[in-house]
Amino acid sequence: MLSPYAQQTLVNALPIGAAIFTGPEHLIGAVNPQMLAIWSKEADVTGMKLLDAIPEIRDQGFFELMNDVYTSGKEHHNPDGQAELLVDGQLQTKYFDLSFKPLRDSAGRIYGVVNTAVDVTERTLYSKQLQQVNEELSAVNEEMEASGEELRTAYDQLEHTHDTLVITSQIAELLLESAPVAVGVIDAVSFKIDTANTKLLELWGVDRQAIGKPLAEVLSSFESELLTNLILKVRDAGHSLYGNDVKTMIERGGAWATTYYNFVYQPIRNGKGEVISVQIVANEVTDQRNAKADVDAVLVQLHLAQKAAHFGVFDLDVVNDKLYWDERTRKIFGVDPDKAIGYSSDFAEGLHPNDRERTLQAVIDAYDQQLTGGVYDVEYRVVDAANGNICWVKAVGQVYFNSEAEPQRFVGTVVDITGAVEARQKLEASEVQQQELNEELSAINEELSAVNEEYQAANEELTAMNDELRSIQEERTLLHRELEIREERLRFAMKAADVGTWDLDIVNNQVSWDERCKELYGFSKDDVVPYEQVLKYMHPDDMPHVNEAVMYALDPASNGAYDIEFRTIGAEDQRLRWLHCCGKAFFDDKGSAYRFSGIAQDITVQKMQADELTLTLLKVKEKEEQLTSAKEAAQLGLFDWDLVNKVYNWDARFREIFNLPDQDTFQDNSVVFERLHPDDVERVRQAAKRSQTYDRSSGGSYDIQYRISATEHSPERWVRAIGKTLFSEEGTPLRFIGSVLDITEQKQEEQRRIDFIGIVSHELRSPLTSLNGYLQMLEMSAKKNDDQFTNNVAAKAKRQVGKMSSMITGFLDVARVGEGKINIDNKPFDMADLVKAAESESLATITSHTVIYHPVEHTPVLADQDKIEQVLINFINNAVKYSPQGTTINVSAVTQNRQVRVCVKDEGMGIPAKDLPYVFDRFYRVDGEHMKTTKGFGIGLYLCREIIERHGGKIGVQSTLGEGSTFWFEIPVTH
Ligand code: ADP
């Protein structure tokens, strides 16, 4: 198990947040400043339970996780762990790259957990932001796609409508063309010819090219003016206008012909009811006109014939039944001029069978004087008896009666009216035709107006479509803008996250990657780099798993996911970089990937940190092993006291040394004190108490040697205990930890040495005393004889004897200390006097250094003056011994808090930090070049400490290697 000092050193060596927890309660054994920053804790939380130190994580699973690591030994690594931590009194969400590893002792038992954390909040938030932006982007894309689909449908509808419209207008054109009348439409505003069928064009005497041109351009000025006026009238009146029997000259077959037309000018309205154009329908009535003219002609002819006696005459002698036909009549009936004419044989027989009955009835009627007054007026057809020709005959006659009203004679005229009848029939036929035409026309008209309505509806639909299209386009523009903004935002996010982007168009085999991406491959920014180059600079070891990841992403089963870390070797700068690439492949309906794009991020630093961490952990392990082996080699026993909960831990070796029962934790520490040698109990209690009393300068240290009483099974033992108390920020002692070492053998060896020194010193003292006496006698005799030389030698020899005897006194003191025989003879005196005495002594003896004595106020103390002076002299002598010649030594004595503190400050070689705790130990000397030439036994400071501690004072040193040391002691001042 690592000592707390080692734990702290280890976590401090880590470049990332790290903490070591021990025991089932996860007591914080050590934590480095980075971890404290992560926890947002300023106070020293060492020794606290995890949940007491960071209560906010109670329900966040970390405690359970740590339990798991602690009990199962399983490591946990969570690269994006989320934690809610109190920062400035507020809970904040943070993300960490977390790892939890078990700590094992030499026996493989888990005694704690190492937790490391790297704050990846920023990175996680960036990648979350990135993901969000990506999602938004794909949403926009979908929206775009959807609106594209809508647009397409709208276009399809439009096209369909357009097709319908084209068909409709083709039908209309066809109908127009096949109409038996001249039809056309003139724009009522521009007076352009919209449509006109061949008949109308013919009527106007123009060709097809006239369509689309204004009337004034294609018709004579007279005609166009006439038509324009008519259209204006229709437009203004808003109803149809008619023109009958309008005479027109038209060119037919290269000759001019007079024609007659009936015109209808009909208004056509738009959706708002405005007259936008005028439809012209012109029906030729030349034939009717001509037929009428024919009848007229017949009448004229008849008249003329009458005048020219062109009648046929008949004369029937009713009584004698004799019929007379003149030549004209005979011609009409096709009867020879000489033939005797019979009523039945010639007249009745000559009648057209269809007309016979009617005609004969007309004769009978004429014979009825009362009925007709003898007037006979009938038209009938005659079948030419000679050639079978049929001709129409108008017969007019008069029956003459006798007084009895009996018909006597029947006289009349016949006239061939075939032409007239035909003309009339033609007229009638043409009237029927006209009627039919009219009906057809109105049907066409209806059809036309239906077409028109359809056209109108289509038009409206078109307008609506257009509006829709416009709004879709506007929406598209908006979406586009939105997309631009989002892309911009994405760019910013990418830039902030220092992320590069890449995009592979699989279909066209085109690659685009941005400057940052290029940089990540070690290309300079402006280089144009083809994709194939990219692979060259990938670390060869990573190639296979990158390939695997790409193949996986391009498989639809993976849903296109791509997330990988690999190394690149800079194309130009040869630098090794770690990249983290995330991306996504997109698939078409058939499941083949058509696009593959994503981002790349430089994670070299994180990777390096992780590597460093692994290395450090390895080192930790190594150190731990070293420590374990050292502990084992030295047979160290460990103690760990939880001062807050009063739980005491002693490891197996400790329990063995102290002969304690075999259990891990104890609720009471008195068992240890019971084992101590009765003479040492108080001293140990005091040392422990001192260590557990908060004092910034001593730092809670504990270093003591004491005895463990003999038992039935084991003899008395000497141990050295070294420890330290850990305090809270407020100075509350939390833990007391350290180790004990069995030094019985050392002690025995040392005791043997001290005993030897004691004996030797003792034995040396009496000859030395005698020697001193002889020297005094020699000195006296030399003085008497005025022997200067002998006198000098004797004085020098006396000085050497003095040095030797003080040395021997020192050794004897050491021996006495060991036996507890050093006597303190307390008397009141003034510290100022003591310093003064030291000053006058050093002025006489020290010439190599400048010793400055600072003024000392009257300071009464109750102490052994000789011994305190011995301490001060020792400090000053050491300062001289371990500082270069000519440097300054400062001596001061200042009272503070009822303690007088005496300091000796030199500008000498200083003491290495590692030696500082031991310079007051018996026989301890700092190793080094200088020490070889400086004599000493390492007992001066040891005696100093003994003397001061027996005065209930404190002794210490501050030193900087190469700059100098300040030795000090403190004893209480009396009032
Ligand atoms: P000694 O001087 O006889 O070796 P001390 O007990 O007086 O024994 O001192 C113990 C050790 O402490 C010395 O050997 C020396 O390494 C170191 N030391 C004592 N005083 C000083 C000082 N003023 N400057 C540097 N080192 C010192």
Short mmCIF file of C-alpha atoms in Angstrom, two decimals, residues 72-350:
data_model
loop_
_atom_site.label_atom_id
_atom_site.label_comp_id
_atom_site.label_asym_id
_atom_site.label_seq_id
_atom_site.Cartn_x
_atom_site.Cartn_y
_atom_site.Cartn_z
CA SER A 72 -14.58 -6.55 -8.23
CA GLY A 73 -11.26 -5.00 -9.25
CA LYS A 74 -12.70 -4.28 -12.66
CA GLU A 75 -11.39 -1.15 -14.37
CA HIS A 76 -13.84 1.36 -15.69
CA HIS A 77 -13.26 3.76 -18.50
CA ASN A 78 -15.86 6.20 -19.66
CA PRO A 79 -14.66 8.61 -22.35
CA ASP A 80 -17.71 10.88 -22.20
CA GLY A 81 -18.88 10.58 -18.62
CA GLN A 82 -21.44 13.09 -17.56
CA ALA A 83 -21.42 14.59 -14.08
CA GLU A 84 -23.43 17.27 -12.34
CA LEU A 85 -21.05 19.25 -10.21
CA LEU A 86 -21.58 22.20 -7.91
CA VAL A 87 -19.76 25.23 -9.32
CA ASP A 88 -20.21 28.49 -7.39
CA GLY A 89 -23.26 27.00 -5.65
CA GLN A 90 -24.91 25.96 -8.92
CA LEU A 91 -25.21 22.48 -10.42
CA GLN A 92 -23.51 22.35 -13.80
CA THR A 93 -23.37 19.57 -16.35
CA LYS A 94 -19.82 18.59 -17.22
CA TYR A 95 -18.30 15.87 -19.34
CA PHE A 96 -15.18 13.97 -18.46
CA ASP A 97 -12.93 11.35 -19.86
CA LEU A 98 -13.06 9.21 -16.71
CA SER A 99 -11.11 6.21 -15.62
CA PHE A 100 -11.29 4.17 -12.45
CA LYS A 101 -8.64 1.61 -11.63
CA PRO A 102 -8.18 -0.52 -8.53
CA LEU A 103 -5.11 -0.11 -6.30
CA ARG A 104 -3.73 -3.33 -4.90
CA ASP A 105 -1.31 -4.05 -2.13
CA SER A 106 1.52 -6.50 -2.39
CA ALA A 107 -0.84 -9.34 -1.61
CA GLY A 108 -3.02 -8.30 -4.54
CA ARG A 109 -5.76 -7.05 -2.25
CA ILE A 110 -7.61 -3.99 -3.38
CA TYR A 111 -7.22 -1.21 -0.90
CA GLY A 112 -8.27 1.72 -3.01
CA VAL A 113 -9.22 3.21 -6.37
CA VAL A 114 -7.33 5.59 -8.66
CA ASN A 115 -9.61 7.94 -10.50
CA THR A 116 -8.42 10.16 -13.34
CA ALA A 117 -10.49 12.72 -15.18
CA VAL A 118 -9.96 14.95 -18.20
CA ASP A 119 -12.50 17.71 -18.62
CA VAL A 120 -13.90 17.18 -22.14
CA THR A 121 -16.97 19.33 -21.58
CA GLU A 122 -16.04 21.73 -24.31
CA ARG A 123 -15.26 18.97 -26.77
CA THR A 124 -18.44 17.04 -25.90
CA LEU A 125 -20.55 20.16 -26.16
CA TYR A 126 -18.97 20.95 -29.51
CA SER A 127 -19.60 17.51 -30.82
CA LYS A 128 -23.18 17.66 -29.47
CA GLN A 129 -23.61 21.02 -31.16
CA LEU A 130 -22.13 19.56 -34.27
CA GLN A 131 -24.48 16.64 -34.14
CA GLN A 132 -27.41 19.01 -33.65
CA VAL A 133 -26.34 21.16 -36.57
CA ASN A 134 -25.93 17.98 -38.62
CA GLU A 135 -29.43 16.86 -37.70
CA GLU A 136 -30.81 20.28 -38.50
CA LEU A 137 -28.97 20.14 -41.78
CA SER A 138 -30.43 16.79 -42.70
CA ALA A 139 -33.86 18.06 -41.63
CA VAL A 140 -33.41 21.01 -43.95
CA ASN A 141 -32.28 18.61 -46.64
CA GLU A 142 -35.39 16.52 -46.15
CA GLU A 143 -37.51 19.64 -46.21
CA MET A 144 -35.77 20.67 -49.39
CA GLU A 145 -36.35 17.25 -50.86
CA ALA A 146 -40.02 17.34 -49.82
CA SER A 147 -40.51 20.78 -51.27
CA GLY A 148 -38.70 19.61 -54.41
CA GLU A 149 -41.21 16.78 -54.58
CA GLU A 150 -44.07 19.28 -54.15
CA LEU A 151 -42.54 21.42 -56.82
CA ARG A 152 -42.32 18.44 -59.11
CA THR A 153 -45.97 17.55 -58.50
CA ALA A 154 -46.93 21.16 -59.12
CA TYR A 155 -44.95 21.09 -62.36
CA ASP A 156 -46.62 17.81 -63.36
CA GLN A 157 -50.05 19.29 -62.68
CA LEU A 158 -49.10 22.34 -64.61
CA GLU A 159 -47.88 20.30 -67.51
CA HIS A 160 -51.03 18.23 -67.41
CA THR A 161 -53.15 21.36 -67.43
CA HIS A 162 -51.05 22.73 -70.19
CA ASP A 163 -51.55 19.53 -72.19
CA THR A 164 -55.29 19.68 -71.56
CA LEU A 165 -55.22 23.24 -72.65
CA VAL A 166 -53.32 22.45 -75.82
CA ILE A 167 -55.72 19.64 -76.61
CA THR A 168 -58.69 21.85 -75.82
CA SER A 169 -57.43 24.61 -78.04
CA GLN A 170 -56.65 22.06 -80.78
CA ILE A 171 -60.24 20.78 -80.53
CA ALA A 172 -61.48 24.34 -80.66
CA GLU A 173 -59.38 25.03 -83.72
CA LEU A 174 -60.64 21.89 -85.41
CA LEU A 175 -64.22 22.76 -84.61
CA LEU A 176 -63.71 26.23 -85.92
CA GLU A 177 -62.12 24.99 -89.07
CA SER A 178 -64.84 22.48 -89.80
CA ALA A 179 -67.63 24.93 -89.05
CA PRO A 180 -69.83 25.61 -92.10
CA VAL A 181 -69.69 29.27 -91.30
CA ALA A 182 -66.93 31.84 -91.07
CA VAL A 183 -65.83 32.11 -87.46
CA GLY A 184 -63.17 34.18 -85.80
CA VAL A 185 -62.22 35.98 -82.59
CA ILE A 186 -60.80 39.49 -82.44
CA ASP A 187 -59.09 40.86 -79.32
CA ALA A 188 -61.30 43.70 -78.17
CA VAL A 189 -58.39 45.74 -76.88
CA SER A 190 -55.58 45.27 -79.32
CA PHE A 191 -57.88 44.45 -82.29
CA LYS A 192 -55.61 41.59 -83.18
CA ILE A 193 -57.03 38.54 -84.88
CA ASP A 194 -56.93 35.77 -82.23
CA THR A 195 -58.40 33.08 -84.39
CA ALA A 196 -60.09 32.85 -87.78
CA ASN A 197 -61.11 29.85 -89.83
CA THR A 198 -60.47 29.51 -93.50
CA LYS A 199 -63.99 30.69 -94.38
CA LEU A 200 -63.52 33.92 -92.50
CA LEU A 201 -60.05 34.44 -93.94
CA GLU A 202 -61.56 33.88 -97.39
CA LEU A 203 -64.30 36.35 -96.61
CA TRP A 204 -61.70 38.89 -95.61
CA GLY A 205 -59.53 37.99 -98.60
CA VAL A 206 -56.45 37.33 -96.46
CA ASP A 207 -54.30 34.28 -95.72
CA ARG A 208 -53.41 32.45 -92.49
CA GLN A 209 -50.57 34.77 -91.66
CA ALA A 210 -53.07 37.41 -90.79
CA ILE A 211 -53.78 35.51 -87.52
CA GLY A 212 -52.14 37.30 -84.61
CA LYS A 213 -51.92 40.60 -86.51
CA PRO A 214 -54.03 43.70 -85.89
CA LEU A 215 -56.99 44.24 -88.20
CA ALA A 216 -55.58 47.53 -89.47
CA GLU A 217 -52.56 45.68 -90.76
CA VAL A 218 -54.36 43.04 -92.78
CA LEU A 219 -57.65 44.59 -93.94
CA SER A 220 -58.26 47.66 -96.06
CA SER A 221 -58.62 50.81 -94.04
CA PHE A 222 -62.32 50.92 -94.82
CA GLU A 223 -62.95 47.38 -93.74
CA SER A 224 -60.79 47.55 -90.68
CA GLU A 225 -62.42 50.79 -89.57
CA LEU A 226 -65.86 49.28 -90.06
CA LEU A 227 -64.93 46.16 -88.11
CA THR A 228 -63.13 48.09 -85.36
CA ASN A 229 -66.19 50.26 -84.84
CA LEU A 230 -68.41 47.22 -84.69
CA ILE A 231 -66.13 45.56 -82.09
CA LEU A 232 -66.07 48.76 -80.04
CA LYS A 233 -69.85 48.85 -80.16
CA VAL A 234 -70.12 45.22 -78.99
CA ARG A 235 -67.53 45.88 -76.27
CA ASP A 236 -69.33 48.97 -75.02
CA ALA A 237 -72.86 47.60 -75.38
CA GLY A 238 -71.84 44.25 -73.91
CA HIS A 239 -74.30 42.30 -76.11
CA SER A 240 -74.31 40.78 -79.55
CA LEU A 241 -74.88 42.77 -82.75
CA TYR A 242 -76.37 41.40 -85.94
CA GLY A 243 -76.07 42.40 -89.61
CA ASN A 244 -78.23 40.70 -92.25
CA ASP A 245 -77.74 40.45 -95.98
CA VAL A 246 -74.56 42.43 -95.90
CA LYS A 247 -73.31 42.60 -99.41
CA THR A 248 -69.69 41.76 -99.86
CA MET A 249 -67.48 41.34 -102.86
CA ILE A 250 -65.19 38.42 -102.57
CA GLU A 251 -62.69 36.85 -104.85
CA ARG A 252 -63.59 33.32 -105.78
CA GLY A 253 -61.65 31.27 -108.29
CA GLY A 254 -59.82 34.34 -109.55
CA ALA A 255 -63.01 36.32 -110.21
CA TRP A 256 -64.86 38.74 -108.02
CA ALA A 257 -68.27 37.60 -106.84
CA THR A 258 -71.01 39.38 -105.04
CA THR A 259 -71.91 37.57 -101.84
CA TYR A 260 -74.32 38.19 -99.03
CA TYR A 261 -73.69 37.45 -95.40
CA ASN A 262 -75.52 37.49 -92.11
CA PHE A 263 -73.11 38.60 -89.37
CA VAL A 264 -73.25 38.02 -85.62
CA TYR A 265 -70.78 39.88 -83.37
CA GLN A 266 -70.74 38.24 -79.95
CA PRO A 267 -68.86 39.47 -76.85
CA ILE A 268 -66.47 37.07 -74.99
CA ARG A 269 -65.85 37.84 -71.34
CA ASN A 270 -63.07 37.03 -68.88
CA GLY A 271 -63.57 35.78 -65.32
CA LYS A 272 -64.34 39.27 -64.11
CA GLY A 273 -67.05 39.77 -66.72
CA GLU A 274 -65.06 42.18 -68.83
CA VAL A 275 -65.37 41.90 -72.61
CA ILE A 276 -61.92 40.85 -73.70
CA SER A 277 -62.66 39.78 -77.25
CA VAL A 278 -65.42 39.59 -79.85
CA GLN A 279 -66.40 36.53 -81.77
CA ILE A 280 -67.50 36.98 -85.36
CA VAL A 281 -69.77 34.45 -87.01
CA ALA A 282 -70.62 35.16 -90.64
CA ASN A 283 -73.08 33.02 -92.57
CA GLU A 284 -73.19 33.36 -96.30
CA VAL A 285 -76.76 33.91 -97.57
CA THR A 286 -75.92 34.63 -101.21
CA ASP A 287 -77.91 31.59 -102.39
CA GLN A 288 -81.09 32.56 -100.53
CA ARG A 289 -80.71 36.02 -101.86
CA ASN A 290 -80.33 34.61 -105.37
CA ALA A 291 -83.34 32.27 -104.99
CA LYS A 292 -85.55 35.16 -104.09
CA ALA A 293 -84.21 37.03 -107.00
CA ASP A 294 -85.12 34.05 -109.23
CA VAL A 295 -88.75 34.13 -108.11
CA ASP A 296 -88.89 37.74 -108.83
CA ALA A 297 -87.46 37.08 -112.22
CA VAL A 298 -90.16 34.46 -112.93
CA LEU A 299 -92.80 36.88 -111.97
CA VAL A 300 -91.30 39.41 -114.26
CA GLN A 301 -91.02 36.78 -116.94
CA LEU A 302 -94.64 35.84 -116.37
CA HIS A 303 -95.60 39.34 -116.69
CA LEU A 304 -93.49 39.69 -119.74
CA ALA A 305 -94.87 36.40 -121.07
CA GLN A 306 -98.35 37.51 -120.45
CA LYS A 307 -97.47 40.56 -122.32
CA ALA A 308 -95.86 38.68 -125.07
CA ALA A 309 -98.78 36.14 -125.02
CA HIS A 310 -96.49 33.46 -123.77
CA PHE A 311 -99.34 31.76 -121.89
CA GLY A 312 -100.57 28.51 -122.84
CA VAL A 313 -104.36 28.66 -123.15
CA PHE A 314 -106.88 25.99 -122.47
CA ASP A 315 -110.61 26.11 -123.16
CA LEU A 316 -112.91 23.32 -122.05
CA ASP A 317 -116.48 23.01 -123.33
CA VAL A 318 -117.78 21.40 -120.20
CA VAL A 319 -121.15 20.60 -121.67
CA ASN A 320 -119.74 18.92 -124.75
CA ASP A 321 -116.57 17.77 -123.10
CA LYS A 322 -114.35 19.29 -125.71
CA LEU A 323 -110.95 20.53 -124.71
CA TYR A 324 -108.86 22.99 -126.52
CA TRP A 325 -105.20 23.43 -125.91
CA ASP A 326 -103.22 25.98 -127.77
CA GLU A 327 -99.74 25.29 -128.99
CA ARG A 328 -98.00 26.45 -125.85
CA THR A 329 -100.10 24.24 -123.64
CA ARG A 330 -99.60 21.25 -125.99
CA LYS A 331 -95.82 21.92 -125.64
CA ILE A 332 -95.99 21.96 -121.93
CA PHE A 333 -97.85 18.65 -121.92
CA GLY A 334 -95.75 17.24 -124.72
CA VAL A 335 -98.77 16.64 -126.97
CA ASP A 336 -98.63 16.84 -130.70
CA PRO A 337 -100.04 20.03 -132.17
CA ASP A 338 -102.53 18.18 -134.33
CA LYS A 339 -103.81 15.62 -131.84
CA ALA A 340 -107.40 15.82 -130.53
CA ILE A 341 -107.15 16.56 -126.81
CA GLY A 342 -109.12 14.68 -124.23
CA TYR A 343 -109.62 15.88 -120.57
CA SER A 344 -108.82 12.57 -119.06
CA SER A 345 -106.48 11.14 -121.66
CA ASP A 346 -104.29 14.16 -121.90
CA PHE A 347 -104.85 16.47 -118.94
CA ALA A 348 -105.47 14.02 -116.12
CA GLU A 349 -102.97 11.61 -117.57
CA GLY A 350 -100.36 14.33 -118.05
#
